[in-house]
């Protein structure tokens, strides 16, 4: 493709489709995942903007304190109400959030349906927890949704937030092109994706299925659908119940 053939870039001075703010005590952890590949393209095109905010800006004292011992005793610190409430109030002055999302292993498990629905929002705030988590009162009075990325425990919410931003960001119209289209992803139709092959046709005697070389697009589509069904039935029968 020559430069003249490239689609015109969306002007970046327009409002993004989605703005995501992230509150974190370890913003460094978020830098790399958000600044490469498709997340970089989404931001370069002005479709997605991400603001990463250090919670320590709203610390309760000059030592940068944002956590404290838990009432009732027990090991582990809890992230205090005051820094979080002040941070949220201050960020919310720009414009109200459609959702304030707390990333936590006891939230509801992220799936494609949730990613699809969040990609239709305009403004999101993600709160990354650390230590034993955040004071319950912030969850009760500010948080509108709690999301986990799976049944295992991470050291903090940052990697989970990066996963969520990626899952949402790639769905914004104009981020992906034909080659990376979200329509053929696993889960987009409750089916896992079929196997894929590229050159060479014969690698160490391991051959590409003949049907993919047939040049018959209808046959290829049927084969891919069959493979997707078979794979889903074998690996994720739970997806096929509906
Ligand atoms: Cl969102 N946070 C943490 N700390 N651990 C997790 C998680 C989130 N999702 C799965 N494990």
mmCIF file of C-alpha atoms and ligand atoms in Angstrom:
data_model
loop_
_atom_site.group_PDB
_atom_site.id
_atom_site.type_symbol
_atom_site.label_atom_id
_atom_site.label_comp_id
_atom_site.label_asym_id
_atom_site.label_seq_id
_atom_site.Cartn_x
_atom_site.Cartn_y
_atom_site.Cartn_z
ATOM 1 C CA UNK A 1 0.000 0.000 0.000
ATOM 2 C CA UNK A 2 1.332 3.447 -0.899
ATOM 3 C CA UNK A 3 0.863 6.432 1.435
ATOM 4 C CA UNK A 4 -1.881 7.902 -0.822
ATOM 5 C CA UNK A 5 -3.903 4.704 -0.355
ATOM 6 C CA UNK A 6 -3.867 4.960 3.417
ATOM 7 C CA UNK A 7 -7.152 6.026 5.008
ATOM 8 C CA UNK A 8 -7.088 9.594 6.319
ATOM 9 C CA UNK A 9 -6.206 9.684 9.993
ATOM 10 C CA UNK A 10 -8.900 10.916 12.328
ATOM 11 C CA UNK A 11 -7.908 14.405 13.484
ATOM 12 C CA UNK A 12 -6.590 14.188 17.043
ATOM 13 C CA UNK A 13 -8.005 17.558 18.097
ATOM 14 C CA UNK A 14 -11.494 16.072 18.332
ATOM 15 C CA UNK A 15 -12.963 14.519 21.469
ATOM 16 C CA UNK A 16 -11.777 10.947 21.963
ATOM 17 C CA UNK A 17 -14.430 8.227 21.806
ATOM 18 C CA UNK A 18 -13.342 7.069 25.237
ATOM 19 C CA UNK A 19 -11.346 8.635 28.053
ATOM 20 C CA UNK A 20 -10.017 6.410 30.826
ATOM 21 C CA UNK A 21 -8.457 7.726 34.032
ATOM 22 C CA UNK A 22 -6.499 5.294 36.197
ATOM 23 C CA UNK A 23 -5.713 5.837 39.886
ATOM 24 C CA UNK A 24 -2.666 3.935 41.075
ATOM 25 C CA UNK A 25 0.148 3.865 43.625
ATOM 26 C CA UNK A 26 2.405 2.226 41.006
ATOM 27 C CA UNK A 27 1.759 4.112 37.741
ATOM 28 C CA UNK A 28 5.100 2.869 36.351
ATOM 29 C CA UNK A 29 3.528 -0.567 35.958
ATOM 30 C CA UNK A 30 0.999 0.854 33.494
ATOM 31 C CA UNK A 31 3.348 2.788 31.219
ATOM 32 C CA UNK A 32 4.615 0.053 28.921
ATOM 33 C CA UNK A 33 1.401 -1.913 28.248
ATOM 34 C CA UNK A 34 -0.400 1.303 27.260
ATOM 35 C CA UNK A 35 2.286 2.709 24.968
ATOM 36 C CA UNK A 36 2.803 0.011 22.352
ATOM 37 C CA UNK A 37 1.093 -1.700 19.462
ATOM 38 C CA UNK A 38 -2.680 -1.353 19.287
ATOM 39 C CA UNK A 39 -3.065 0.709 22.481
ATOM 40 C CA UNK A 40 -0.519 3.165 21.077
ATOM 41 C CA UNK A 41 -2.378 3.315 17.770
ATOM 42 C CA UNK A 42 -5.713 3.961 19.521
ATOM 43 C CA UNK A 43 -4.160 6.909 21.368
ATOM 44 C CA UNK A 44 -2.187 8.223 18.365
ATOM 45 C CA UNK A 45 -5.426 8.303 16.378
ATOM 46 C CA UNK A 46 -7.100 10.254 19.184
ATOM 47 C CA UNK A 47 -9.763 7.563 19.652
ATOM 48 C CA UNK A 48 -8.683 6.729 23.203
ATOM 49 C CA UNK A 49 -7.080 8.905 25.852
ATOM 50 C CA UNK A 50 -5.690 7.513 29.091
ATOM 51 C CA UNK A 51 -4.721 9.546 32.146
ATOM 52 C CA UNK A 52 -2.651 7.741 34.764
ATOM 53 C CA UNK A 53 -2.753 9.472 38.150
ATOM 54 C CA UNK A 54 -0.537 8.845 41.138
ATOM 55 C CA UNK A 55 -2.708 8.435 44.237
ATOM 56 C CA UNK A 56 0.105 9.920 46.367
ATOM 57 C CA UNK A 57 -0.830 13.355 44.984
ATOM 58 C CA UNK A 58 -3.783 13.116 47.352
ATOM 59 C CA UNK A 59 -1.877 11.609 50.311
ATOM 60 C CA UNK A 60 -2.956 12.508 53.855
ATOM 61 C CA UNK A 61 0.455 13.832 54.932
ATOM 62 C CA UNK A 62 3.887 14.931 53.738
ATOM 63 C CA UNK A 63 5.132 11.330 53.919
ATOM 64 C CA UNK A 64 2.813 10.395 51.067
ATOM 65 C CA UNK A 65 0.680 8.139 53.250
ATOM 66 C CA UNK A 66 -2.293 6.568 51.467
ATOM 67 C CA UNK A 67 -2.756 3.373 53.517
ATOM 68 C CA UNK A 68 -3.196 2.442 57.175
ATOM 69 C CA UNK A 69 -3.692 -0.507 59.539
ATOM 70 C CA UNK A 70 -7.062 -2.211 59.445
ATOM 71 C CA UNK A 71 -9.665 -1.878 62.195
ATOM 72 C CA UNK A 72 -10.254 -5.164 63.956
ATOM 73 C CA UNK A 73 -6.607 -6.106 63.562
ATOM 74 C CA UNK A 74 -4.900 -8.443 61.168
ATOM 75 C CA UNK A 75 -1.965 -8.315 58.804
ATOM 76 C CA UNK A 76 -1.945 -6.014 55.805
ATOM 77 C CA UNK A 77 -2.659 -2.373 55.158
ATOM 78 C CA UNK A 78 -5.835 -0.880 53.732
ATOM 79 C CA UNK A 79 -5.995 2.018 51.278
ATOM 80 C CA UNK A 80 -7.560 4.961 53.126
ATOM 81 C CA UNK A 81 -10.822 6.728 52.238
ATOM 82 C CA UNK A 82 -9.501 10.256 52.206
ATOM 83 C CA UNK A 83 -6.888 10.105 49.438
ATOM 84 C CA UNK A 84 -9.221 8.063 47.244
ATOM 85 C CA UNK A 85 -12.252 10.300 47.831
ATOM 86 C CA UNK A 86 -10.229 13.466 47.202
ATOM 87 C CA UNK A 87 -8.683 11.971 44.070
ATOM 88 C CA UNK A 88 -12.057 10.890 42.666
ATOM 89 C CA UNK A 89 -13.728 14.223 43.518
ATOM 90 C CA UNK A 90 -10.909 16.139 41.912
ATOM 91 C CA UNK A 91 -10.802 14.001 38.737
ATOM 92 C CA UNK A 92 -14.576 14.117 38.522
ATOM 93 C CA UNK A 93 -14.513 17.937 38.360
ATOM 94 C CA UNK A 94 -13.584 17.662 34.656
ATOM 95 C CA UNK A 95 -16.703 15.596 33.866
ATOM 96 C CA UNK A 96 -18.710 12.850 35.520
ATOM 97 C CA UNK A 97 -17.673 9.239 34.960
ATOM 98 C CA UNK A 98 -20.000 6.725 33.334
ATOM 99 C CA UNK A 99 -18.485 4.070 35.579
ATOM 100 C CA UNK A 100 -16.051 4.048 38.489
ATOM 101 C CA UNK A 101 -14.474 0.610 38.370
ATOM 102 C CA UNK A 102 -12.511 -1.002 41.177
ATOM 103 C CA UNK A 103 -10.175 -3.780 40.010
ATOM 104 C CA UNK A 104 -10.318 -6.511 42.636
ATOM 105 C CA UNK A 105 -10.083 -10.301 42.737
ATOM 106 C CA UNK A 106 -13.552 -10.410 44.369
ATOM 107 C CA UNK A 107 -15.188 -8.491 41.502
ATOM 108 C CA UNK A 108 -17.163 -10.101 38.698
ATOM 109 C CA UNK A 109 -14.973 -11.894 36.200
ATOM 110 C CA UNK A 110 -14.170 -9.919 33.064
ATOM 111 C CA UNK A 111 -15.526 -11.400 29.843
ATOM 112 C CA UNK A 112 -16.015 -10.229 26.248
ATOM 113 C CA UNK A 113 -19.571 -9.100 26.928
ATOM 114 C CA UNK A 114 -18.379 -6.732 29.668
ATOM 115 C CA UNK A 115 -15.553 -5.443 27.442
ATOM 116 C CA UNK A 116 -18.024 -4.826 24.603
ATOM 117 C CA UNK A 117 -20.399 -2.923 26.861
ATOM 118 C CA UNK A 118 -17.647 -0.790 28.474
ATOM 119 C CA UNK A 119 -16.293 0.103 25.005
ATOM 120 C CA UNK A 120 -19.565 1.979 24.396
ATOM 121 C CA UNK A 121 -19.017 4.339 27.369
ATOM 122 C CA UNK A 122 -17.375 7.757 27.123
ATOM 123 C CA UNK A 123 -15.521 8.209 30.392
ATOM 124 C CA UNK A 124 -14.258 5.619 32.855
ATOM 125 C CA UNK A 125 -12.265 5.709 36.081
ATOM 126 C CA UNK A 126 -10.267 2.631 37.086
ATOM 127 C CA UNK A 127 -9.051 2.252 40.663
ATOM 128 C CA UNK A 128 -6.104 -0.073 41.249
ATOM 129 C CA UNK A 129 -5.987 -1.582 44.712
ATOM 130 C CA UNK A 130 -2.916 -2.662 46.662
ATOM 131 C CA UNK A 131 -2.186 -4.309 49.989
ATOM 132 C CA UNK A 132 -5.425 -5.684 51.492
ATOM 133 C CA UNK A 133 -7.535 -3.505 49.214
ATOM 134 C CA UNK A 134 -9.422 -0.255 49.647
ATOM 135 C CA UNK A 135 -11.668 0.884 52.522
ATOM 136 C CA UNK A 136 -15.144 -0.608 52.023
ATOM 137 C CA UNK A 137 -16.792 2.841 52.254
ATOM 138 C CA UNK A 138 -15.218 3.897 48.943
ATOM 139 C CA UNK A 139 -16.632 0.736 47.388
ATOM 140 C CA UNK A 140 -20.052 1.492 48.877
ATOM 141 C CA UNK A 141 -20.252 5.169 47.948
ATOM 142 C CA UNK A 142 -18.158 5.740 44.848
ATOM 143 C CA UNK A 143 -17.516 2.495 42.980
ATOM 144 C CA UNK A 144 -20.181 1.514 40.422
ATOM 145 C CA UNK A 145 -18.638 -1.745 39.228
ATOM 146 C CA UNK A 146 -16.063 -4.243 40.502
ATOM 147 C CA UNK A 147 -14.082 -6.322 38.044
ATOM 148 C CA UNK A 148 -11.653 -9.241 38.441
ATOM 149 C CA UNK A 149 -9.635 -10.655 35.546
ATOM 150 C CA UNK A 150 -9.711 -14.251 36.780
ATOM 151 C CA UNK A 151 -9.565 -16.589 39.742
ATOM 152 C CA UNK A 152 -6.015 -15.970 40.950
ATOM 153 C CA UNK A 153 -4.463 -13.176 42.985
ATOM 154 C CA UNK A 154 -2.200 -10.461 41.572
ATOM 155 C CA UNK A 155 -0.048 -8.168 43.696
ATOM 156 C CA UNK A 156 -2.080 -5.143 42.665
ATOM 157 C CA UNK A 157 -4.755 -3.940 40.284
ATOM 158 C CA UNK A 158 -2.401 -2.337 37.713
ATOM 159 C CA UNK A 159 -1.855 -5.354 35.486
ATOM 160 C CA UNK A 160 -5.581 -6.060 35.629
ATOM 161 C CA UNK A 161 -6.291 -2.428 34.657
ATOM 162 C CA UNK A 162 -3.900 -2.760 31.706
ATOM 163 C CA UNK A 163 -5.746 -5.917 30.623
ATOM 164 C CA UNK A 164 -9.080 -4.128 30.878
ATOM 165 C CA UNK A 165 -7.913 -1.048 28.931
ATOM 166 C CA UNK A 166 -6.535 -3.300 26.172
ATOM 167 C CA UNK A 167 -9.714 -5.397 25.973
ATOM 168 C CA UNK A 168 -11.864 -2.254 25.744
ATOM 169 C CA UNK A 169 -9.554 -0.032 23.680
ATOM 170 C CA UNK A 170 -9.198 -2.429 20.765
ATOM 171 C CA UNK A 171 -12.994 -2.458 20.342
ATOM 172 C CA UNK A 172 -13.307 1.293 19.691
ATOM 173 C CA UNK A 173 -14.365 1.887 16.088
ATOM 174 C CA UNK A 174 -11.338 2.787 13.963
ATOM 175 C CA UNK A 175 -8.701 1.219 16.227
ATOM 176 C CA UNK A 176 -8.457 -2.098 14.435
ATOM 177 C CA UNK A 177 -8.186 -2.551 10.671
ATOM 178 C CA UNK A 178 -9.324 -5.550 8.582
ATOM 179 C CA UNK A 179 -6.233 -7.503 9.475
ATOM 180 C CA UNK A 180 -6.807 -7.207 13.196
ATOM 181 C CA UNK A 181 -10.612 -7.143 13.089
ATOM 182 C CA UNK A 182 -12.318 -7.888 16.380
ATOM 183 C CA UNK A 183 -15.199 -9.630 14.600
ATOM 184 C CA UNK A 184 -13.226 -12.855 14.152
ATOM 185 C CA UNK A 185 -11.804 -12.942 17.682
ATOM 186 C CA UNK A 186 -12.380 -15.841 20.003
ATOM 187 C CA UNK A 187 -15.441 -15.179 22.247
ATOM 188 C CA UNK A 188 -16.919 -12.505 19.974
ATOM 189 C CA UNK A 189 -19.611 -15.043 18.952
ATOM 190 C CA UNK A 190 -19.200 -17.307 21.993
ATOM 191 C CA UNK A 191 -16.877 -19.524 19.964
ATOM 192 C CA UNK A 192 -13.133 -19.974 20.217
ATOM 193 C CA UNK A 193 -11.194 -18.960 17.086
ATOM 194 C CA UNK A 194 -10.303 -21.705 14.542
ATOM 195 C CA UNK A 195 -6.666 -22.740 13.893
ATOM 196 C CA UNK A 196 -4.598 -20.547 11.561
ATOM 197 C CA UNK A 197 -1.637 -21.312 9.275
ATOM 198 C CA UNK A 198 0.903 -19.369 7.225
ATOM 199 C CA UNK A 199 3.817 -20.226 4.901
ATOM 200 C CA UNK A 200 5.305 -22.724 4.248
ATOM 201 C CA UNK A 201 2.684 -25.265 3.126
ATOM 202 C CA UNK A 202 4.926 -28.067 4.368
ATOM 203 C CA UNK A 203 7.092 -27.563 7.456
ATOM 204 C CA UNK A 204 9.032 -30.718 8.458
ATOM 205 C CA UNK A 205 6.296 -32.776 6.819
ATOM 206 C CA UNK A 206 3.592 -31.007 8.897
ATOM 207 C CA UNK A 207 1.080 -29.886 6.271
ATOM 208 C CA UNK A 208 -1.437 -27.076 6.062
ATOM 209 C CA UNK A 209 -4.980 -28.534 5.689
ATOM 210 C CA UNK A 210 -5.796 -28.885 1.947
ATOM 211 C CA UNK A 211 -9.076 -27.013 2.259
ATOM 212 C CA UNK A 212 -7.257 -23.764 3.110
ATOM 213 C CA UNK A 213 -5.373 -24.037 -0.199
ATOM 214 C CA UNK A 214 -8.533 -24.835 -2.216
ATOM 215 C CA UNK A 215 -9.262 -21.190 -3.116
ATOM 216 C CA UNK A 216 -12.963 -21.795 -2.357
ATOM 217 C CA UNK A 217 -13.955 -19.126 0.222
ATOM 218 C CA UNK A 218 -17.285 -20.792 1.047
ATOM 219 C CA UNK A 219 -15.596 -24.127 1.819
ATOM 220 C CA UNK A 220 -12.944 -22.313 3.864
ATOM 221 C CA UNK A 221 -15.609 -20.481 5.912
ATOM 222 C CA UNK A 222 -17.481 -23.735 6.564
ATOM 223 C CA UNK A 223 -14.276 -25.464 7.637
ATOM 224 C CA UNK A 224 -13.356 -22.616 9.984
ATOM 225 C CA UNK A 225 -16.807 -22.649 11.545
ATOM 226 C CA UNK A 226 -16.657 -26.430 12.049
ATOM 227 C CA UNK A 227 -13.207 -26.143 13.622
ATOM 228 C CA UNK A 228 -14.393 -23.332 15.906
ATOM 229 C CA UNK A 229 -17.362 -25.443 17.044
ATOM 230 C CA UNK A 230 -15.175 -28.491 17.626
ATOM 231 C CA UNK A 231 -12.555 -26.526 19.547
ATOM 232 C CA UNK A 232 -15.162 -24.846 21.714
ATOM 233 C CA UNK A 233 -16.924 -28.165 22.440
ATOM 234 C CA UNK A 234 -13.606 -29.752 23.470
ATOM 235 C CA UNK A 235 -12.056 -26.904 25.423
ATOM 236 C CA UNK A 236 -14.883 -24.698 26.622
ATOM 237 C CA UNK A 237 -18.150 -26.632 26.623
ATOM 238 C CA UNK A 238 -19.431 -24.046 29.150
ATOM 239 C CA UNK A 239 -19.558 -21.448 26.332
ATOM 240 C CA UNK A 240 -21.925 -23.614 24.286
ATOM 241 C CA UNK A 241 -24.706 -24.002 26.837
ATOM 242 C CA UNK A 242 -26.758 -21.086 25.525
HETATM 243 CL CL1 LIG B 1 -8.550 -7.019 39.353
HETATM 244 N N1 LIG B 1 -6.704 -7.470 41.181
HETATM 245 C C1 LIG B 1 -5.884 -8.262 41.844
HETATM 246 N N2 LIG B 1 -5.104 -7.750 42.795
HETATM 247 N N3 LIG B 1 -5.796 -9.568 41.637
HETATM 248 C C2 LIG B 1 -6.590 -10.062 40.677
HETATM 249 C C3 LIG B 1 -7.467 -9.292 39.937
HETATM 250 C C4 LIG B 1 -7.508 -7.963 40.214
HETATM 251 N N4 LIG B 1 -8.135 -10.077 39.072
HETATM 252 C C5 LIG B 1 -7.659 -11.296 39.289
HETATM 253 N N5 LIG B 1 -6.731 -11.308 40.258
#
